[in-house]
């Protein structure tokens, strides 16, 4: 539906650790559940943002972390 696409935005951002094993440093501990191991030895975070505008002009925003298969990871307090 071409009209539906005009009102929906879907973005996936990928973050990769700078060196294998770097995802374990203290700085990244709050994101521990979000790191996904990949076949190249690096861990990545896949972050999905979705936005949709309604006819009344309001915008609904959804966000989630994804696993390697694109399924949402259950994360507590994703909005914090």
PDB file of N, CA and C in Angstrom:
ATOM      1  N   UNK A   1       0.849  -1.183   0.000  1.00  0.00           N
ATOM      2  CA  UNK A   1       0.000   0.000   0.000  1.00  0.00           C
ATOM      3  C   UNK A   1       0.886   1.234   0.000  1.00  0.00           C
ATOM      4  N   UNK A   2       0.885   1.982  -1.077  1.00  0.00           N
ATOM      5  CA  UNK A   2       1.762   3.147  -1.206  1.00  0.00           C
ATOM      6  C   UNK A   2       1.415   4.239  -0.207  1.00  0.00           C
ATOM      7  N   UNK A   3       0.136   4.417   0.100  1.00  0.00           N
ATOM      8  CA  UNK A   3      -0.248   5.450   1.061  1.00  0.00           C
ATOM      9  C   UNK A   3       0.228   5.110   2.467  1.00  0.00           C
ATOM     10  N   UNK A   4       0.183   3.852   2.839  1.00  0.00           N
ATOM     11  CA  UNK A   4       0.654   3.435   4.154  1.00  0.00           C
ATOM     12  C   UNK A   4       2.136   3.676   4.336  1.00  0.00           C
ATOM     13  N   UNK A   5       2.917   3.502   3.286  1.00  0.00           N
ATOM     14  CA  UNK A   5       4.365   3.714   3.368  1.00  0.00           C
ATOM     15  C   UNK A   5       4.709   5.175   3.592  1.00  0.00           C
ATOM     16  N   UNK A   6       3.855   6.060   3.181  1.00  0.00           N
ATOM     17  CA  UNK A   6       4.125   7.481   3.359  1.00  0.00           C
ATOM     18  C   UNK A   6       3.992   7.906   4.808  1.00  0.00           C
ATOM     19  N   UNK A   7       3.418   7.060   5.631  1.00  0.00           N
ATOM     20  CA  UNK A   7       3.172   7.417   7.026  1.00  0.00           C
ATOM     21  C   UNK A   7       3.929   6.529   8.004  1.00  0.00           C
ATOM     22  N   UNK A   8       4.808   5.695   7.491  1.00  0.00           N
ATOM     23  CA  UNK A   8       5.519   4.754   8.355  1.00  0.00           C
ATOM     24  C   UNK A   8       7.016   4.807   8.048  1.00  0.00           C
ATOM     25  N   UNK A   9       7.822   4.902   9.096  1.00  0.00           N
ATOM     26  CA  UNK A   9       9.276   4.917   8.955  1.00  0.00           C
ATOM     27  C   UNK A   9       9.848   3.793   9.799  1.00  0.00           C
ATOM     28  N   UNK A  10      10.780   3.051   9.236  1.00  0.00           N
ATOM     29  CA  UNK A  10      11.374   1.888   9.902  1.00  0.00           C
ATOM     30  C   UNK A  10      12.890   1.986   9.701  1.00  0.00           C
ATOM     31  N   UNK A  11      13.644   2.094  10.783  1.00  0.00           N
ATOM     32  CA  UNK A  11      15.102   2.221  10.716  1.00  0.00           C
ATOM     33  C   UNK A  11      15.717   1.177  11.633  1.00  0.00           C
ATOM     34  N   UNK A  12      16.754   0.497  11.157  1.00  0.00           N
ATOM     35  CA  UNK A  12      17.519  -0.410  12.012  1.00  0.00           C
ATOM     36  C   UNK A  12      18.960   0.081  12.025  1.00  0.00           C
ATOM     37  N   UNK A  13      19.448   0.374  13.225  1.00  0.00           N
ATOM     38  CA  UNK A  13      20.830   0.800  13.421  1.00  0.00           C
ATOM     39  C   UNK A  13      21.627  -0.387  13.948  1.00  0.00           C
ATOM     40  N   UNK A  14      22.846  -0.548  13.456  1.00  0.00           N
ATOM     41  CA  UNK A  14      23.721  -1.626  13.912  1.00  0.00           C
ATOM     42  C   UNK A  14      24.968  -1.014  14.523  1.00  0.00           C
ATOM     43  N   UNK A  15      25.264  -1.427  15.745  1.00  0.00           N
ATOM     44  CA  UNK A  15      26.462  -0.980  16.447  1.00  0.00           C
ATOM     45  C   UNK A  15      27.357  -2.195  16.657  1.00  0.00           C
ATOM     46  N   UNK A  16      28.649  -2.067  16.335  1.00  0.00           N
ATOM     47  CA  UNK A  16      29.594  -3.169  16.500  1.00  0.00           C
ATOM     48  C   UNK A  16      30.663  -2.765  17.493  1.00  0.00           C
ATOM     49  N   UNK A  17      31.050  -3.695  18.357  1.00  0.00           N
ATOM     50  CA  UNK A  17      32.143  -3.411  19.280  1.00  0.00           C
ATOM     51  C   UNK A  17      33.410  -3.137  18.471  1.00  0.00           C
ATOM     52  N   UNK A  18      34.317  -2.326  18.995  1.00  0.00           N
ATOM     53  CA  UNK A  18      35.516  -1.943  18.247  1.00  0.00           C
ATOM     54  C   UNK A  18      36.525  -3.080  18.130  1.00  0.00           C
ATOM     55  N   UNK A  19      36.577  -3.937  19.130  1.00  0.00           N
ATOM     56  CA  UNK A  19      37.451  -5.113  19.126  1.00  0.00           C
ATOM     57  C   UNK A  19      36.676  -6.279  19.726  1.00  0.00           C
ATOM     58  N   UNK A  20      36.927  -7.507  19.251  1.00  0.00           N
ATOM     59  CA  UNK A  20      36.230  -8.647  19.852  1.00  0.00           C
ATOM     60  C   UNK A  20      36.460  -8.693  21.371  1.00  0.00           C
ATOM     61  N   UNK A  21      35.389  -8.880  22.109  1.00  0.00           N
ATOM     62  CA  UNK A  21      35.468  -8.928  23.566  1.00  0.00           C
ATOM     63  C   UNK A  21      35.245  -7.594  24.248  1.00  0.00           C
ATOM     64  N   UNK A  22      35.285  -6.523  23.499  1.00  0.00           N
ATOM     65  CA  UNK A  22      35.140  -5.177  24.068  1.00  0.00           C
ATOM     66  C   UNK A  22      33.736  -4.949  24.642  1.00  0.00           C
ATOM     67  N   UNK A  23      32.767  -5.731  24.210  1.00  0.00           N
ATOM     68  CA  UNK A  23      31.391  -5.576  24.708  1.00  0.00           C
ATOM     69  C   UNK A  23      31.295  -5.881  26.204  1.00  0.00           C
ATOM     70  N   UNK A  24      32.335  -6.489  26.782  1.00  0.00           N
ATOM     71  CA  UNK A  24      32.303  -6.867  28.200  1.00  0.00           C
ATOM     72  C   UNK A  24      32.772  -5.767  29.150  1.00  0.00           C
ATOM     73  N   UNK A  25      33.285  -4.668  28.634  1.00  0.00           N
ATOM     74  CA  UNK A  25      33.808  -3.620  29.522  1.00  0.00           C
ATOM     75  C   UNK A  25      32.677  -2.998  30.340  1.00  0.00           C
ATOM     76  N   UNK A  26      33.035  -2.451  31.479  1.00  0.00           N
ATOM     77  CA  UNK A  26      32.055  -1.907  32.423  1.00  0.00           C
ATOM     78  C   UNK A  26      31.110  -0.899  31.775  1.00  0.00           C
ATOM     79  N   UNK A  27      31.638  -0.096  30.901  1.00  0.00           N
ATOM     80  CA  UNK A  27      30.848   0.957  30.250  1.00  0.00           C
ATOM     81  C   UNK A  27      29.611   0.397  29.537  1.00  0.00           C
ATOM     82  N   UNK A  28      29.725  -0.818  29.004  1.00  0.00           N
ATOM     83  CA  UNK A  28      28.636  -1.405  28.218  1.00  0.00           C
ATOM     84  C   UNK A  28      27.789  -2.405  28.996  1.00  0.00           C
ATOM     85  N   UNK A  29      28.037  -2.584  30.283  1.00  0.00           N
ATOM     86  CA  UNK A  29      27.267  -3.561  31.071  1.00  0.00           C
ATOM     87  C   UNK A  29      25.761  -3.323  31.053  1.00  0.00           C
ATOM     88  N   UNK A  30      25.294  -2.084  31.072  1.00  0.00           N
ATOM     89  CA  UNK A  30      23.833  -1.897  31.007  1.00  0.00           C
ATOM     90  C   UNK A  30      23.208  -2.453  29.719  1.00  0.00           C
ATOM     91  N   UNK A  31      24.014  -2.649  28.693  1.00  0.00           N
ATOM     92  CA  UNK A  31      23.523  -3.163  27.411  1.00  0.00           C
ATOM     93  C   UNK A  31      23.777  -4.663  27.248  1.00  0.00           C
ATOM     94  N   UNK A  32      24.188  -5.317  28.312  1.00  0.00           N
ATOM     95  CA  UNK A  32      24.600  -6.719  28.244  1.00  0.00           C
ATOM     96  C   UNK A  32      23.589  -7.618  27.526  1.00  0.00           C
ATOM     97  N   UNK A  33      22.322  -7.450  27.800  1.00  0.00           N
ATOM     98  CA  UNK A  33      21.289  -8.307  27.196  1.00  0.00           C
ATOM     99  C   UNK A  33      21.091  -8.037  25.703  1.00  0.00           C
ATOM    100  N   UNK A  34      21.612  -6.932  25.221  1.00  0.00           N
ATOM    101  CA  UNK A  34      21.367  -6.517  23.834  1.00  0.00           C
ATOM    102  C   UNK A  34      22.449  -6.965  22.854  1.00  0.00           C
ATOM    103  N   UNK A  35      23.621  -7.340  23.356  1.00  0.00           N
ATOM    104  CA  UNK A  35      24.712  -7.738  22.466  1.00  0.00           C
ATOM    105  C   UNK A  35      24.399  -9.077  21.806  1.00  0.00           C
ATOM    106  N   UNK A  36      24.620  -9.150  20.509  1.00  0.00           N
ATOM    107  CA  UNK A  36      24.381 -10.369  19.739  1.00  0.00           C
ATOM    108  C   UNK A  36      25.697 -10.850  19.150  1.00  0.00           C
ATOM    109  N   UNK A  37      26.117 -12.081  19.456  1.00  0.00           N
ATOM    110  CA  UNK A  37      27.344 -12.603  18.847  1.00  0.00           C
ATOM    111  C   UNK A  37      27.125 -12.870  17.358  1.00  0.00           C
ATOM    112  N   UNK A  38      28.133 -12.549  16.558  1.00  0.00           N
ATOM    113  CA  UNK A  38      28.039 -12.748  15.112  1.00  0.00           C
ATOM    114  C   UNK A  38      29.158 -13.678  14.647  1.00  0.00           C
ATOM    115  N   UNK A  39      29.040 -14.190  13.439  1.00  0.00           N
ATOM    116  CA  UNK A  39      29.971 -15.200  12.931  1.00  0.00           C
ATOM    117  C   UNK A  39      31.384 -14.679  12.715  1.00  0.00           C
ATOM    118  N   UNK A  40      31.580 -13.372  12.663  1.00  0.00           N
ATOM    119  CA  UNK A  40      32.918 -12.820  12.454  1.00  0.00           C
ATOM    120  C   UNK A  40      33.678 -12.609  13.765  1.00  0.00           C
ATOM    121  N   UNK A  41      33.104 -13.048  14.893  1.00  0.00           N
ATOM    122  CA  UNK A  41      33.776 -12.911  16.183  1.00  0.00           C
ATOM    123  C   UNK A  41      33.440 -11.634  16.927  1.00  0.00           C
ATOM    124  N   UNK A  42      32.740 -10.722  16.299  1.00  0.00           N
ATOM    125  CA  UNK A  42      32.328  -9.475  16.937  1.00  0.00           C
ATOM    126  C   UNK A  42      30.912  -9.628  17.488  1.00  0.00           C
ATOM    127  N   UNK A  43      30.592  -8.800  18.468  1.00  0.00           N
ATOM    128  CA  UNK A  43      29.221  -8.709  18.978  1.00  0.00           C
ATOM    129  C   UNK A  43      28.619  -7.413  18.446  1.00  0.00           C
ATOM    130  N   UNK A  44      27.338  -7.446  18.167  1.00  0.00           N
ATOM    131  CA  UNK A  44      26.647  -6.276  17.633  1.00  0.00           C
ATOM    132  C   UNK A  44      25.356  -6.031  18.398  1.00  0.00           C
ATOM    133  N   UNK A  45      24.920  -4.781  18.330  1.00  0.00           N
ATOM    134  CA  UNK A  45      23.611  -4.400  18.841  1.00  0.00           C
ATOM    135  C   UNK A  45      22.793  -3.945  17.640  1.00  0.00           C
ATOM    136  N   UNK A  46      21.608  -4.516  17.508  1.00  0.00           N
ATOM    137  CA  UNK A  46      20.676  -4.138  16.450  1.00  0.00           C
ATOM    138  C   UNK A  46      19.523  -3.401  17.119  1.00  0.00           C
ATOM    139  N   UNK A  47      19.353  -2.139  16.741  1.00  0.00           N
ATOM    140  CA  UNK A  47      18.361  -1.269  17.383  1.00  0.00           C
ATOM    141  C   UNK A  47      17.365  -0.805  16.335  1.00  0.00           C
ATOM    142  N   UNK A  48      16.099  -1.116  16.546  1.00  0.00           N
ATOM    143  CA  UNK A  48      15.057  -0.765  15.576  1.00  0.00           C
ATOM    144  C   UNK A  48      14.224   0.402  16.097  1.00  0.00           C
ATOM    145  N   UNK A  49      14.010   1.369  15.218  1.00  0.00           N
ATOM    146  CA  UNK A  49      13.143   2.513  15.497  1.00  0.00           C
ATOM    147  C   UNK A  49      12.032   2.512  14.459  1.00  0.00           C
ATOM    148  N   UNK A  50      10.820   2.700  14.930  1.00  0.00           N
ATOM    149  CA  UNK A  50       9.683   2.784  14.019  1.00  0.00           C
ATOM    150  C   UNK A  50       8.849   3.993  14.392  1.00  0.00           C
ATOM    151  N   UNK A  51       8.369   4.667  13.385  1.00  0.00           N
ATOM    152  CA  UNK A  51       7.486   5.797  13.613  1.00  0.00           C
ATOM    153  C   UNK A  51       6.334   5.746  12.634  1.00  0.00           C
ATOM    154  N   UNK A  52       5.182   6.142  13.115  1.00  0.00           N
ATOM    155  CA  UNK A  52       4.006   6.150  12.248  1.00  0.00           C
ATOM    156  C   UNK A  52       3.168   7.374  12.568  1.00  0.00           C
ATOM    157  N   UNK A  53       2.801   8.105  11.522  1.00  0.00           N
ATOM    158  CA  UNK A  53       1.965   9.280  11.737  1.00  0.00           C
ATOM    159  C   UNK A  53       0.502   8.911  11.509  1.00  0.00           C
ATOM    160  N   UNK A  54      -0.341   9.423  12.382  1.00  0.00           N
ATOM    161  CA  UNK A  54      -1.779   9.175  12.294  1.00  0.00           C
ATOM    162  C   UNK A  54      -2.450  10.320  11.540  1.00  0.00           C
ATOM    163  N   UNK A  55      -3.679  10.117  11.172  1.00  0.00           N
ATOM    164  CA  UNK A  55      -4.418  11.143  10.433  1.00  0.00           C
ATOM    165  C   UNK A  55      -4.589  12.420  11.238  1.00  0.00           C
ATOM    166  N   UNK A  56      -4.606  12.308  12.567  1.00  0.00           N
ATOM    167  CA  UNK A  56      -4.771  13.506  13.400  1.00  0.00           C
ATOM    168  C   UNK A  56      -3.462  14.265  13.613  1.00  0.00           C
ATOM    169  N   UNK A  57      -2.373  13.792  12.978  1.00  0.00           N
ATOM    170  CA  UNK A  57      -1.088  14.473  13.091  1.00  0.00           C
ATOM    171  C   UNK A  57      -0.210  13.961  14.216  1.00  0.00           C
ATOM    172  N   UNK A  58      -0.728  13.099  15.056  1.00  0.00           N
ATOM    173  CA  UNK A  58       0.086  12.540  16.137  1.00  0.00           C
ATOM    174  C   UNK A  58       1.055  11.499  15.567  1.00  0.00           C
ATOM    175  N   UNK A  59       2.124  11.259  16.296  1.00  0.00           N
ATOM    176  CA  UNK A  59       3.137  10.302  15.862  1.00  0.00           C
ATOM    177  C   UNK A  59       3.336   9.260  16.954  1.00  0.00           C
ATOM    178  N   UNK A  60       3.309   8.007  16.564  1.00  0.00           N
ATOM    179  CA  UNK A  60       3.589   6.920  17.491  1.00  0.00           C
ATOM    180  C   UNK A  60       5.004   6.424  17.201  1.00  0.00           C
ATOM    181  N   UNK A  61       5.808   6.285  18.238  1.00  0.00           N
ATOM    182  CA  UNK A  61       7.179   5.829  18.087  1.00  0.00           C
ATOM    183  C   UNK A  61       7.370   4.541  18.871  1.00  0.00           C
ATOM    184  N   UNK A  62       7.966   3.555  18.225  1.00  0.00           N
ATOM    185  CA  UNK A  62       8.291   2.287  18.865  1.00  0.00           C
ATOM    186  C   UNK A  62       9.782   2.034  18.711  1.00  0.00           C
ATOM    187  N   UNK A  63      10.376   1.394  19.705  1.00  0.00           N
ATOM    188  CA  UNK A  63      11.792   1.049  19.600  1.00  0.00           C
ATOM    189  C   UNK A  63      12.014  -0.301  20.255  1.00  0.00           C
ATOM    190  N   UNK A  64      12.988  -1.021  19.716  1.00  0.00           N
ATOM    191  CA  UNK A  64      13.306  -2.331  20.271  1.00  0.00           C
ATOM    192  C   UNK A  64      14.718  -2.728  19.867  1.00  0.00           C
ATOM    193  N   UNK A  65      15.307  -3.584  20.687  1.00  0.00           N
ATOM    194  CA  UNK A  65      16.569  -4.220  20.343  1.00  0.00           C
ATOM    195  C   UNK A  65      16.219  -5.555  19.708  1.00  0.00           C
ATOM    196  N   UNK A  66      16.996  -5.964  18.707  1.00  0.00           N
ATOM    197  CA  UNK A  66      16.697  -7.188  17.970  1.00  0.00           C
ATOM    198  C   UNK A  66      17.792  -8.227  18.155  1.00  0.00           C
ATOM    199  N   UNK A  67      17.404  -9.502  18.075  1.00  0.00           N
ATOM    200  CA  UNK A  67      18.403 -10.566  18.073  1.00  0.00           C
ATOM    201  C   UNK A  67      18.882 -10.774  16.636  1.00  0.00           C
ATOM    202  N   UNK A  68      19.759 -11.751  16.426  1.00  0.00           N
ATOM    203  CA  UNK A  68      20.344 -11.957  15.095  1.00  0.00           C
ATOM    204  C   UNK A  68      19.321 -12.354  14.035  1.00  0.00           C
ATOM    205  N   UNK A  69      18.166 -12.850  14.479  1.00  0.00           N
ATOM    206  CA  UNK A  69      17.110 -13.239  13.543  1.00  0.00           C
ATOM    207  C   UNK A  69      16.069 -12.144  13.332  1.00  0.00           C
ATOM    208  N   UNK A  70      16.274 -10.993  13.957  1.00  0.00           N
ATOM    209  CA  UNK A  70      15.349  -9.880  13.788  1.00  0.00           C
ATOM    210  C   UNK A  70      14.166  -9.876  14.729  1.00  0.00           C
ATOM    211  N   UNK A  71      14.207 -10.727  15.742  1.00  0.00           N
ATOM    212  CA  UNK A  71      13.127 -10.771  16.728  1.00  0.00           C
ATOM    213  C   UNK A  71      13.451  -9.840  17.894  1.00  0.00           C
ATOM    214  N   UNK A  72      12.459  -9.166  18.442  1.00  0.00           N
ATOM    215  CA  UNK A  72      12.706  -8.256  19.571  1.00  0.00           C
ATOM    216  C   UNK A  72      13.250  -8.996  20.794  1.00  0.00           C
ATOM    217  N   UNK A  73      14.196  -8.352  21.467  1.00  0.00           N
ATOM    218  CA  UNK A  73      14.746  -8.852  22.720  1.00  0.00           C
ATOM    219  C   UNK A  73      13.960  -8.187  23.837  1.00  0.00           C
ATOM    220  N   UNK A  74      13.520  -8.973  24.795  1.00  0.00           N
ATOM    221  CA  UNK A  74      12.772  -8.435  25.928  1.00  0.00           C
ATOM    222  C   UNK A  74      13.739  -7.679  26.839  1.00  0.00           C
ATOM    223  N   UNK A  75      13.609  -6.362  26.874  1.00  0.00           N
ATOM    224  CA  UNK A  75      14.484  -5.510  27.679  1.00  0.00           C
ATOM    225  C   UNK A  75      13.615  -4.703  28.631  1.00  0.00           C
ATOM    226  N   UNK A  76      13.945  -4.766  29.920  1.00  0.00           N
ATOM    227  CA  UNK A  76      13.220  -3.956  30.897  1.00  0.00           C
ATOM    228  C   UNK A  76      13.610  -2.498  30.727  1.00  0.00           C
ATOM    229  N   UNK A  77      12.680  -1.614  30.934  1.00  0.00           N
ATOM    230  CA  UNK A  77      12.935  -0.172  30.941  1.00  0.00           C
ATOM    231  C   UNK A  77      13.615   0.317  29.665  1.00  0.00           C
ATOM    232  N   UNK A  78      13.136  -0.115  28.511  1.00  0.00           N
ATOM    233  CA  UNK A  78      13.741   0.310  27.246  1.00  0.00           C
ATOM    234  C   UNK A  78      13.653   1.823  27.059  1.00  0.00           C
ATOM    235  N   UNK A  79      12.718   2.463  27.724  1.00  0.00           N
ATOM    236  CA  UNK A  79      12.549   3.909  27.580  1.00  0.00           C
ATOM    237  C   UNK A  79      13.413   4.720  28.532  1.00  0.00           C
ATOM    238  N   UNK A  80      14.192   4.064  29.379  1.00  0.00           N
ATOM    239  CA  UNK A  80      15.067   4.799  30.314  1.00  0.00           C
ATOM    240  C   UNK A  80      16.392   5.132  29.669  1.00  0.00           C
TER     241      UNK A  80
END
